[in-house]
Tab-separated table of C-alpha atoms and ligand atoms in Angstrom:
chain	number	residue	atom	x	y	z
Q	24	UNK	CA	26.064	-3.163	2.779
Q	25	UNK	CA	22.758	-1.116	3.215
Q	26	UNK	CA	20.821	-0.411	-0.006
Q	27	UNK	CA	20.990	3.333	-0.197
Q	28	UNK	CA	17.444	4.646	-0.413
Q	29	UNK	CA	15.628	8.446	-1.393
Q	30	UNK	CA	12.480	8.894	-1.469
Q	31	UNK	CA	10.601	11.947	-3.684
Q	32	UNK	CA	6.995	12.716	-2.638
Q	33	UNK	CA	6.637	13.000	1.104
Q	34	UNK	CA	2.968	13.003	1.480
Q	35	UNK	CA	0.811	10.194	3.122
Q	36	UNK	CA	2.426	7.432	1.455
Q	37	UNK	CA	6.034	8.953	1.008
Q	38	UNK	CA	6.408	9.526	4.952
Q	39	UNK	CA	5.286	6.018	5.774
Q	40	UNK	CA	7.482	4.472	3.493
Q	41	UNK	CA	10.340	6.490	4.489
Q	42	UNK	CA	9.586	5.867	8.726
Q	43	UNK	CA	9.248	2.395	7.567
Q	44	UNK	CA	12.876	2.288	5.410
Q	45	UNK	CA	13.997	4.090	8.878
Q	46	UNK	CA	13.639	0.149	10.604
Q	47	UNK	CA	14.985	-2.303	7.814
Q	48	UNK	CA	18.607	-3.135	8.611
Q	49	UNK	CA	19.280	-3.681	5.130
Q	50	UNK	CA	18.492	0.198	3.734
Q	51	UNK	CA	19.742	3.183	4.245
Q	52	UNK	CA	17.463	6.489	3.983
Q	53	UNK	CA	20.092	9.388	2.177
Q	54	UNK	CA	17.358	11.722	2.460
Q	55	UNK	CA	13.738	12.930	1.203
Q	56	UNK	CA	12.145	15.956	-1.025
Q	57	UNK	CA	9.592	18.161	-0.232
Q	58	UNK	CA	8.529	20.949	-2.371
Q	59	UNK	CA	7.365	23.048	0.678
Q	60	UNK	CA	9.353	24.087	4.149
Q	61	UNK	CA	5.931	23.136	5.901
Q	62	UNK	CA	5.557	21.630	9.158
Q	63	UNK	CA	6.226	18.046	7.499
Q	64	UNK	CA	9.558	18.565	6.326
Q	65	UNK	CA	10.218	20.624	9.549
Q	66	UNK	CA	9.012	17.045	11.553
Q	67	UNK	CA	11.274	15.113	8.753
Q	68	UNK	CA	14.361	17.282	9.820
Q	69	UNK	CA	13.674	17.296	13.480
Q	70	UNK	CA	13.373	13.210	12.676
Q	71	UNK	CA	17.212	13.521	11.678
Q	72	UNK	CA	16.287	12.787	8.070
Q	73	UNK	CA	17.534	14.439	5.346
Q	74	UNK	CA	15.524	17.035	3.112
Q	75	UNK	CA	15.972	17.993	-0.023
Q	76	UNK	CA	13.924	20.050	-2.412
Q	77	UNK	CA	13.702	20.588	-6.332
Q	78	UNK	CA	15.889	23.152	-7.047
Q	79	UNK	CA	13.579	25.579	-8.004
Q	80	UNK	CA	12.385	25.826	-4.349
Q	81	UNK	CA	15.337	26.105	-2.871
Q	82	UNK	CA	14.604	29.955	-2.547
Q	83	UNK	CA	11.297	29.033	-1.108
Q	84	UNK	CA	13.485	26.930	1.892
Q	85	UNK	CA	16.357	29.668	2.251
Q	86	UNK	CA	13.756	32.530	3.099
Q	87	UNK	CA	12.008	30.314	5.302
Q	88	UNK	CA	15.664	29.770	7.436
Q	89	UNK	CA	15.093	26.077	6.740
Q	90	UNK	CA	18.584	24.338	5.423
Q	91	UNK	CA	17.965	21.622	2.896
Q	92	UNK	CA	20.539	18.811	2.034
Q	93	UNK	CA	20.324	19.754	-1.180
Q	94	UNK	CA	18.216	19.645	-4.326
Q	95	UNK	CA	16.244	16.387	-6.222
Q	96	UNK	CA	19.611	15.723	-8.403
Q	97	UNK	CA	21.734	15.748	-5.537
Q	98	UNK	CA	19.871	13.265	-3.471
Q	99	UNK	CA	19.511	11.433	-7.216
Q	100	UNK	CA	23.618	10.881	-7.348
Q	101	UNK	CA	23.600	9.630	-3.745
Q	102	UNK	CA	21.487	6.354	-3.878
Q	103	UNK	CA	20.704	3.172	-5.943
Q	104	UNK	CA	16.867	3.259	-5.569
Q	105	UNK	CA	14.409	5.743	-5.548
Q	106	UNK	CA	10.876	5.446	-4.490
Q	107	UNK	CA	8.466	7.980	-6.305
Q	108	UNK	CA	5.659	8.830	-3.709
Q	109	UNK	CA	4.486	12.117	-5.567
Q	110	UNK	CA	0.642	12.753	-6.582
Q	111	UNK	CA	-0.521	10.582	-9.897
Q	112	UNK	CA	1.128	11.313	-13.328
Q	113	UNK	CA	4.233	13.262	-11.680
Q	114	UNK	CA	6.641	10.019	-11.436
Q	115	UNK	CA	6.291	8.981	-15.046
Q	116	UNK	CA	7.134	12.541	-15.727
Q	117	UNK	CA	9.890	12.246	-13.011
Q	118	UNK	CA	10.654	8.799	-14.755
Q	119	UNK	CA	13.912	9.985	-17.205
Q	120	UNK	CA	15.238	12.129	-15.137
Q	121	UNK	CA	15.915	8.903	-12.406
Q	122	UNK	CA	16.622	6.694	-15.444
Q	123	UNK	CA	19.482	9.512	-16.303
Q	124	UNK	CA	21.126	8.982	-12.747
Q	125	UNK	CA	21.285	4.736	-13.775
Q	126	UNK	CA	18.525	3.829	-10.378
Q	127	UNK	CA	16.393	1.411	-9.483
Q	128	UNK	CA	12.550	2.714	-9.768
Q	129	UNK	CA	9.702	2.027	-7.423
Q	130	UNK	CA	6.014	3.767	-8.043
Q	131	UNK	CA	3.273	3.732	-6.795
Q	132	UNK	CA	-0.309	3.014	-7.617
Q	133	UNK	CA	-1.784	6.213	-8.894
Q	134	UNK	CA	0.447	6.082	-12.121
Q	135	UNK	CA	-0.460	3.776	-15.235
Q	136	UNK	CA	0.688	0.420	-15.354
Q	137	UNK	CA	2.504	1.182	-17.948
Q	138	UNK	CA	5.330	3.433	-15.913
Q	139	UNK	CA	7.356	0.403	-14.887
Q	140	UNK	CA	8.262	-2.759	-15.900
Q	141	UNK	CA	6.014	-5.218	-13.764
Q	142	UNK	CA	3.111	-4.387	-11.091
Q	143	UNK	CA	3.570	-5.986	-8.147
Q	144	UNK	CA	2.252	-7.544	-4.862
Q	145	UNK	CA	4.141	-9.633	-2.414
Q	146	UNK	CA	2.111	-11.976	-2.210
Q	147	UNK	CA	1.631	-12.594	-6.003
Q	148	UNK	CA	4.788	-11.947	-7.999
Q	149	UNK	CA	7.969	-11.049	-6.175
Q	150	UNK	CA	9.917	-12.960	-8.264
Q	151	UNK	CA	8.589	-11.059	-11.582
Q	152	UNK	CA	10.116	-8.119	-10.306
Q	153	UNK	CA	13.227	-9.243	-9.410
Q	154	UNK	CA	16.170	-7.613	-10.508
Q	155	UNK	CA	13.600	-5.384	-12.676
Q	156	UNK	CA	14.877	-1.883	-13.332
Q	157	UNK	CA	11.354	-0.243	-12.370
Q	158	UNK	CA	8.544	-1.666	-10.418
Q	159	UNK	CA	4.921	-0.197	-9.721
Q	160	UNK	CA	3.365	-1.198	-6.183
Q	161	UNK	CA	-0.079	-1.259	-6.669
Q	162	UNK	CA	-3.382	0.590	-5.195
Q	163	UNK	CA	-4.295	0.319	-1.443
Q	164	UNK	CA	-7.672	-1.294	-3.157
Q	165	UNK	CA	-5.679	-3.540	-5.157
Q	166	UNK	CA	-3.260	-4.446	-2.571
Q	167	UNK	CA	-5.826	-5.424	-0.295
Q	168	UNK	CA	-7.546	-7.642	-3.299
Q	169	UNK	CA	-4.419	-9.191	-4.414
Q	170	UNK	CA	-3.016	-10.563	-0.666
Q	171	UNK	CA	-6.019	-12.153	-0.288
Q	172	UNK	CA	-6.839	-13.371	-3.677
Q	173	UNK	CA	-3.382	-14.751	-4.283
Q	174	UNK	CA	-3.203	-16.544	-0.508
Q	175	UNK	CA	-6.824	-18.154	-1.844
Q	176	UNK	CA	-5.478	-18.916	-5.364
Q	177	UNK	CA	-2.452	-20.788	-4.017
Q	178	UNK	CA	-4.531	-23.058	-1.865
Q	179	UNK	CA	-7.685	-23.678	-3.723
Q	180	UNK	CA	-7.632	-22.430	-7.530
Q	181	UNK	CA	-9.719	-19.569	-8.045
Q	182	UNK	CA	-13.029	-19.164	-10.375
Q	183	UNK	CA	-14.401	-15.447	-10.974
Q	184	UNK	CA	-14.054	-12.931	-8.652
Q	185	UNK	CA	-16.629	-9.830	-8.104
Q	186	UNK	CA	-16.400	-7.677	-5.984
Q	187	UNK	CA	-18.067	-4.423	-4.414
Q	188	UNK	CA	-15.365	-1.781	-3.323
Q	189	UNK	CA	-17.098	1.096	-0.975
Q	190	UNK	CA	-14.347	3.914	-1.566
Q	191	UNK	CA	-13.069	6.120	1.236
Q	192	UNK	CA	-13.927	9.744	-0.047
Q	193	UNK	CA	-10.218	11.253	1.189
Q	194	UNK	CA	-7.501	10.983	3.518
Q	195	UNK	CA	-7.766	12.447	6.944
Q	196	UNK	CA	-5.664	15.538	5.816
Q	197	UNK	CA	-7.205	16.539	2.627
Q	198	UNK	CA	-9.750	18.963	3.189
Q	199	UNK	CA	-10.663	19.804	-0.059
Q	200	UNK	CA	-12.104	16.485	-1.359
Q	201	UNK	CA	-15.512	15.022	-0.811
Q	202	UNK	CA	-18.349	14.126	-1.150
Q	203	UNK	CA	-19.694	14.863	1.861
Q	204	UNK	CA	-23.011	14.085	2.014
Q	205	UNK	CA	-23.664	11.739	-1.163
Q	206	UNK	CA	-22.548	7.738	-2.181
Q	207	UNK	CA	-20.865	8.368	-5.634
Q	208	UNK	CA	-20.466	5.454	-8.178
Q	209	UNK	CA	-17.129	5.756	-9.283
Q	210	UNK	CA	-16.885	5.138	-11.822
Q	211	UNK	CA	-20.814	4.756	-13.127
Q	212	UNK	CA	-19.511	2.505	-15.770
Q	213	UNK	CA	-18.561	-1.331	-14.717
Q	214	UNK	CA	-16.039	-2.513	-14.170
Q	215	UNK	CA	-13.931	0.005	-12.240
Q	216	UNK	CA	-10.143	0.044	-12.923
Q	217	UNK	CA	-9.256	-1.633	-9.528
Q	218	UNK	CA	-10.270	-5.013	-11.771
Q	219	UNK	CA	-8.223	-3.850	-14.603
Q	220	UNK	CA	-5.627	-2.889	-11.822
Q	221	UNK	CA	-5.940	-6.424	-10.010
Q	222	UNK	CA	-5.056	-8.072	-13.761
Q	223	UNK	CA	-1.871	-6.155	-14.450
Q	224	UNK	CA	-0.340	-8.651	-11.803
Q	225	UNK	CA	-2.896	-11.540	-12.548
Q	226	UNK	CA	-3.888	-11.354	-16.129
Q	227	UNK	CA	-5.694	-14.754	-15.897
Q	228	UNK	CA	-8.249	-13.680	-13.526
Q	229	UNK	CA	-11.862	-13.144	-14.395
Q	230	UNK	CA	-12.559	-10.367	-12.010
Q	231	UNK	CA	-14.961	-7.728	-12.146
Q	232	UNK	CA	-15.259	-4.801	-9.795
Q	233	UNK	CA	-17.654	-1.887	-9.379
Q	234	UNK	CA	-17.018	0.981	-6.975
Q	235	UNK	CA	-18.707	3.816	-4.826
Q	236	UNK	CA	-17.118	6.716	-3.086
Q	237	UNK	CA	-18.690	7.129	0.236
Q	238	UNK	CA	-18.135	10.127	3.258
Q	239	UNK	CA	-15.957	8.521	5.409
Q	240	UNK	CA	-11.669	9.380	5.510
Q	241	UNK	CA	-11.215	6.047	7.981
Q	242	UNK	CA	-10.713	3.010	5.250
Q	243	UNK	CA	-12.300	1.189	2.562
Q	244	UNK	CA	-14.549	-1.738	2.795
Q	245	UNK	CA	-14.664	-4.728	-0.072
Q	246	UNK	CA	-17.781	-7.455	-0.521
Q	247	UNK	CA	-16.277	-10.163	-2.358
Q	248	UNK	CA	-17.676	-13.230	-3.841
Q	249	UNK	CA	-15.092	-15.905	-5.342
Q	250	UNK	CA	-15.647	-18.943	-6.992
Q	251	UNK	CA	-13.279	-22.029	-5.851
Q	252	UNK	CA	-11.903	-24.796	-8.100
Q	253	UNK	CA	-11.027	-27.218	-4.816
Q	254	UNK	CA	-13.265	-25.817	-2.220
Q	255	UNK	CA	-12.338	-27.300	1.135
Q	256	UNK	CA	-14.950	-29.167	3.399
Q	257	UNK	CA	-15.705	-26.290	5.843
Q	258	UNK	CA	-14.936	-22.555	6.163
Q	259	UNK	CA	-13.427	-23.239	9.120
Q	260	UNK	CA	-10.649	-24.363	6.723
Q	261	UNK	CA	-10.391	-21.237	5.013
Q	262	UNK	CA	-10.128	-19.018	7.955
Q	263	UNK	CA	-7.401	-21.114	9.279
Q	264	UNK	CA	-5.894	-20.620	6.419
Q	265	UNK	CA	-6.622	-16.469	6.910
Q	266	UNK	CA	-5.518	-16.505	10.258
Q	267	UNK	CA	-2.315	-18.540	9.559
Q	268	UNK	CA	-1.065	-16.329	6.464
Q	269	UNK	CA	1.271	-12.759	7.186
Q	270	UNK	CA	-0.219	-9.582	6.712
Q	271	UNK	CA	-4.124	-10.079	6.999
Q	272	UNK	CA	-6.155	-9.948	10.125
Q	273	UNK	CA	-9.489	-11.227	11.163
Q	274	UNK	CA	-11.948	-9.519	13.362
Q	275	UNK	CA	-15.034	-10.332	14.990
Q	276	UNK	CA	-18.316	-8.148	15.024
Q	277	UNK	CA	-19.602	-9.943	18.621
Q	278	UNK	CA	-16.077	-8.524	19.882
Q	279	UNK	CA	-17.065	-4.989	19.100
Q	280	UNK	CA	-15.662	-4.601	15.656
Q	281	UNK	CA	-19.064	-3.221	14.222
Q	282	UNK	CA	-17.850	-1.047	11.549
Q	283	UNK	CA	-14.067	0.779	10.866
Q	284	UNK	CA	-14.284	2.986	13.114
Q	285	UNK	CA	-14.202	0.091	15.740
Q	286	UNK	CA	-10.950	-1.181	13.528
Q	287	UNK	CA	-9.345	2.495	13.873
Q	288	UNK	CA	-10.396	2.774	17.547
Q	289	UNK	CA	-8.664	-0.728	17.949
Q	290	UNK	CA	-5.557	0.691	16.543
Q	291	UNK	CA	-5.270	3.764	18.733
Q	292	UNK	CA	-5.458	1.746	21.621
Q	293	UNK	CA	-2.774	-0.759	20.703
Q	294	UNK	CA	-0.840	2.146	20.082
Q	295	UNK	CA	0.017	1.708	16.556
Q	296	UNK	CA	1.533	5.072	15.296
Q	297	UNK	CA	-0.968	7.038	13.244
Q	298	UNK	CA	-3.626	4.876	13.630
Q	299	UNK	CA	-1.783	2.779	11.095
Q	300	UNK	CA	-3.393	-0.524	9.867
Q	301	UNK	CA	-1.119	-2.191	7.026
Q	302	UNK	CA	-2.665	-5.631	8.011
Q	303	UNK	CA	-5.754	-6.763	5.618
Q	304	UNK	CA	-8.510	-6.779	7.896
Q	305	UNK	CA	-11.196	-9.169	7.026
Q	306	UNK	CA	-14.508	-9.927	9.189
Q	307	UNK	CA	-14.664	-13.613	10.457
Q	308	UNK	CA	-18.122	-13.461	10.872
Q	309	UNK	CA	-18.767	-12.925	6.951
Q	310	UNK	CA	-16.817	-15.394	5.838
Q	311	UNK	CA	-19.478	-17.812	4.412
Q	312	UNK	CA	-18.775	-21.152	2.080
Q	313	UNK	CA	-21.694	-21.470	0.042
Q	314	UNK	CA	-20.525	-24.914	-2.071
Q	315	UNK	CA	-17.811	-23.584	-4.300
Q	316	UNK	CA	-18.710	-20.378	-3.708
Q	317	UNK	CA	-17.041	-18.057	-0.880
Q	318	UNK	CA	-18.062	-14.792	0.208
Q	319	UNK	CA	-16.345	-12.395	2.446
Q	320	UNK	CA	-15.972	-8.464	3.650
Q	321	UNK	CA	-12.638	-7.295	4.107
Q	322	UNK	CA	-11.513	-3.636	5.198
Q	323	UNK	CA	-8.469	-1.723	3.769
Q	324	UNK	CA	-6.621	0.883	5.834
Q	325	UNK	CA	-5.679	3.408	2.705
Q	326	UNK	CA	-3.213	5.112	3.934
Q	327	UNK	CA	-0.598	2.423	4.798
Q	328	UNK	CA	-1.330	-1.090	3.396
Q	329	UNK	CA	1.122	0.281	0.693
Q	330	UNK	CA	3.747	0.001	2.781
Q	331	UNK	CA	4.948	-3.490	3.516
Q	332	UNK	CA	4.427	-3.888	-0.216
Q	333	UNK	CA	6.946	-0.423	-0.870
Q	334	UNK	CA	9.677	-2.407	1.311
Q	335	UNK	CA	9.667	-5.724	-0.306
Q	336	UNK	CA	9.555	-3.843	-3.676
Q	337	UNK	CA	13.060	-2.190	-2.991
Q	338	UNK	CA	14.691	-6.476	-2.005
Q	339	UNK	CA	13.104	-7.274	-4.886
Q	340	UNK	CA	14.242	-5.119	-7.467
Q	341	UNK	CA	17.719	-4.801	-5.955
Q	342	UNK	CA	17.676	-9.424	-4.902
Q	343	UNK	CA	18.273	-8.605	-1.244
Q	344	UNK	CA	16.113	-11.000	-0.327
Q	345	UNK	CA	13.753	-14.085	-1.145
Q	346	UNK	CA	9.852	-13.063	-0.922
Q	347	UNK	CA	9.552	-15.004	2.417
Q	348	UNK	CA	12.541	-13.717	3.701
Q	349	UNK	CA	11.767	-10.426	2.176
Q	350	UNK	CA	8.197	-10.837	4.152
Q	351	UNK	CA	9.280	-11.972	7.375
Q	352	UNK	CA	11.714	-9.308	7.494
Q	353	UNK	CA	9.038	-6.461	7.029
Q	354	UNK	CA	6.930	-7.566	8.912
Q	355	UNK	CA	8.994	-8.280	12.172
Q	356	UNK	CA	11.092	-4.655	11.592
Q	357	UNK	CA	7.190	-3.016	11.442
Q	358	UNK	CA	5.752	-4.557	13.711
Q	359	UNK	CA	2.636	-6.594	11.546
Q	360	UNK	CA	0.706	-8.914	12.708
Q	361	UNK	CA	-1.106	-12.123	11.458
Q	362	UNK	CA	-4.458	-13.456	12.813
Q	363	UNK	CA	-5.037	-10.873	15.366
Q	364	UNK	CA	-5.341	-7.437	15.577
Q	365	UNK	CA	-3.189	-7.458	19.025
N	10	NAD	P1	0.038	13.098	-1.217
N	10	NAD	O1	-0.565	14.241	-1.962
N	10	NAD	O2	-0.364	12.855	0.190
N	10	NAD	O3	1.623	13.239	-1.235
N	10	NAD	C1	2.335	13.588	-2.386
N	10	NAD	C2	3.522	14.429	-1.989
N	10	NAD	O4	4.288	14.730	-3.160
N	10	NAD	C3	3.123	15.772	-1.362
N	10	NAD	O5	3.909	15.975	-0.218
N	10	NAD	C4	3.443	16.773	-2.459
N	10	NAD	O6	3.818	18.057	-1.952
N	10	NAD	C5	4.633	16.122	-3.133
N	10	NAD	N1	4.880	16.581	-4.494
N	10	NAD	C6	3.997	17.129	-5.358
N	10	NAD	N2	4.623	17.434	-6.497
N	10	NAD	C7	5.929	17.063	-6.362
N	10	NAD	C8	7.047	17.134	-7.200
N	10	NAD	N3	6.988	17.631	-8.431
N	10	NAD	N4	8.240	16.678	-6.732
N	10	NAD	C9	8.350	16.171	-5.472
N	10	NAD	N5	7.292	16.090	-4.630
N	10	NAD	C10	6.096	16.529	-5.079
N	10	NAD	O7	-0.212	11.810	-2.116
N	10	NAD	P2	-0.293	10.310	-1.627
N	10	NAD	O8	-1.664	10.042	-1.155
N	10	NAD	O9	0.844	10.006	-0.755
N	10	NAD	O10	-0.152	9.539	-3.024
N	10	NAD	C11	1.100	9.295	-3.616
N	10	NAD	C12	0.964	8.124	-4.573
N	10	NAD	O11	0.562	6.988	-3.819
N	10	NAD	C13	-0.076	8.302	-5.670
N	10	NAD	O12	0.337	7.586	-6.805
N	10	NAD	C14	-1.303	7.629	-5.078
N	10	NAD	O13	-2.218	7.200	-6.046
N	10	NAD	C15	-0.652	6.469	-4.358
N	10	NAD	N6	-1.451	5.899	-3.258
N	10	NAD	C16	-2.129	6.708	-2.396
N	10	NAD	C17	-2.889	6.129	-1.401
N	10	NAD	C18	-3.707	6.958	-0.456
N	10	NAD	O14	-4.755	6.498	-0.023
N	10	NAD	N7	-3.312	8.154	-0.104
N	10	NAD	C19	-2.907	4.746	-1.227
N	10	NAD	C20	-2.139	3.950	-2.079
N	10	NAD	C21	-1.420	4.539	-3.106
């Protein structure tokens, strides 16, 4: 039977996750809430999903014609997990109110660790959150850090970690953020939380970060130096090992792929819906062995690398699934690729 799934907080991550519960043959999406009777819940209803608001709104929907499912408690009493997509800080507020209907939790990234029971990559610790009553998926910077990190840790022990994250300023959609003409350490002080964020799932790690905000909406870039315990012989061996593992792609700067708007270009063409890139994209041509020491850059598509991570969150915390089954599974019903781009 199909894990019955709502999801609160249909912005940029909430409608991806939802389009992507939409494909798994093992869930079941009752419905969604939106606070507004915008054009995005009008898409979501003309999708055949569900909408439901908080009840508070629901004279906002009625004057604008639009018929809701019903309100947040309603959709709340119809499913066994929720997944809390709403803007930072709301879902630990949100956080009783789901414990009070008995379900399964998943956050997201933008809340403190300390909202759920175990943060969590795929990659890293699906087991941890196993049968967990509340789960946080991680940053899109942290996501990107941990698939890769963990894939290295498994096959060659890893040393320190430091790394240079070059922040996306906003989302395509959000007009009111910048900067727009200015490279922003953020924050000034180092190490930046996406270090403190990489060690709620590996607390071992000696990782240090530092971070700038640059204009660009497209993606994030990473520079990232890591020391090996059992380097291979050759880096050839490593990006085997890159090519061969789910969920991370390599591309080539003598194919074209100069900078992320090449990636993003790439994407339109292949057709992927929104421009979506939930792969790890790394650069072959900076991956450099140096001794023990490897260095790499690596690009992070904000807006969806989430995703894949959202889905095997729900097997885990409800056991549908092993982590390589749960993998597998996402990645075939989404379409992701390993190696290549397309
Ligand atoms: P968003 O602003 O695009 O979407 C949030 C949605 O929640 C909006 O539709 C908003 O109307 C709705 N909302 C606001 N208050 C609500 C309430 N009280 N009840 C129900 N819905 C409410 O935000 P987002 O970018 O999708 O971020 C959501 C979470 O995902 C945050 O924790 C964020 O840190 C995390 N995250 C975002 C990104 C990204 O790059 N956008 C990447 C990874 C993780």
């Amino acid at each position: 039977m199909a894990v019955k799934v709502g999801v609160v907080g249909y912005g940029t991550i909430g409608k991806r996750v939802a389009d992507a519960i939409l494909k798994q043959p093992d869930m079941e999406l009752v419905g969604i809430v939106k606070t507004k009777p915008d054009y995005e819940a009008r898409i979501a209803a003309s999708k055949g999903i569900p909408v439901y608001t908080l009840s508070e709104r629901l004279g906002l929907f009625r004057e604008a014609g639009f018929r809701v499912a019903g309100c947040l408690e309603d959709l709340l009493e119809s499913i066994d997990v929720v997944v809390d997509a709403t803007p930072a800080g709301i879902g630990a507020k949100y956080k009783p109110v789901y414990e009070k209907h008995g379900l399964k939790m998943i956050f997201q990234g933008g809340e403190s660790a300390d909202v759920a029971e175990v943060s969590f990559n795929s990659f890293c610790n699906f087991d941890d959150a196993r049968g967990r009553g509340s789960v946080r998926v991680v940053s899109c910077n942290t996501t990107g850090l941990l698939r890769i990190l963990c894939t290295l840790n498994k096959a060659y022990g890893l040393g320190r970690v430091r790394a240079t994250i070059v922040r996306r300023a906003a989302d395509p959609k959000e007009v009111k953020r910048g900067p727009v003409n200015a490279i922003v350490p953020n924050p000034a002080s180092i190490p930046s939380h996406h270090a403190l964020d990489v060690k709620t799932v590996l607390p071992w790690l000696d990782i240090v970060t530092a971070a700038v905000v640059v204009p660009t909406t497209l993606m994030h870039v990473h520079i990232v130096y890591a020391e090996l315990k059992n380097p291979p012989s050759s880096v050839d061996d490593v990006v085997k090992l890159l090519e061969e593992t789910p969920r991370i792609v390599l591309v080539d700067s003598n194919e074209g792929f100069k900078s992320t708007a090449d990636i993003v270009e790439a994407a339109r063409d292949i057709g992927r819906k929104r421009y979506d890139i939930p792969e790890l994209i790394v650069w072959r041509d900076s991956v450099t062995l140096n001794g023990s020491e490897l260095y790499w850059i690596q690009a992070v598509h904000q807006e969806s690398i989430v995703v894949p991570e959202n889905i095997d969150a729900i097997r885990a915390i409800t056991g549908l699934a092993t982590a390589s089954e749960s993998i597998r599974l996402t990645d075939e019903t989404l379409g992701l690729r390993r190696g290549r781009l397309f």
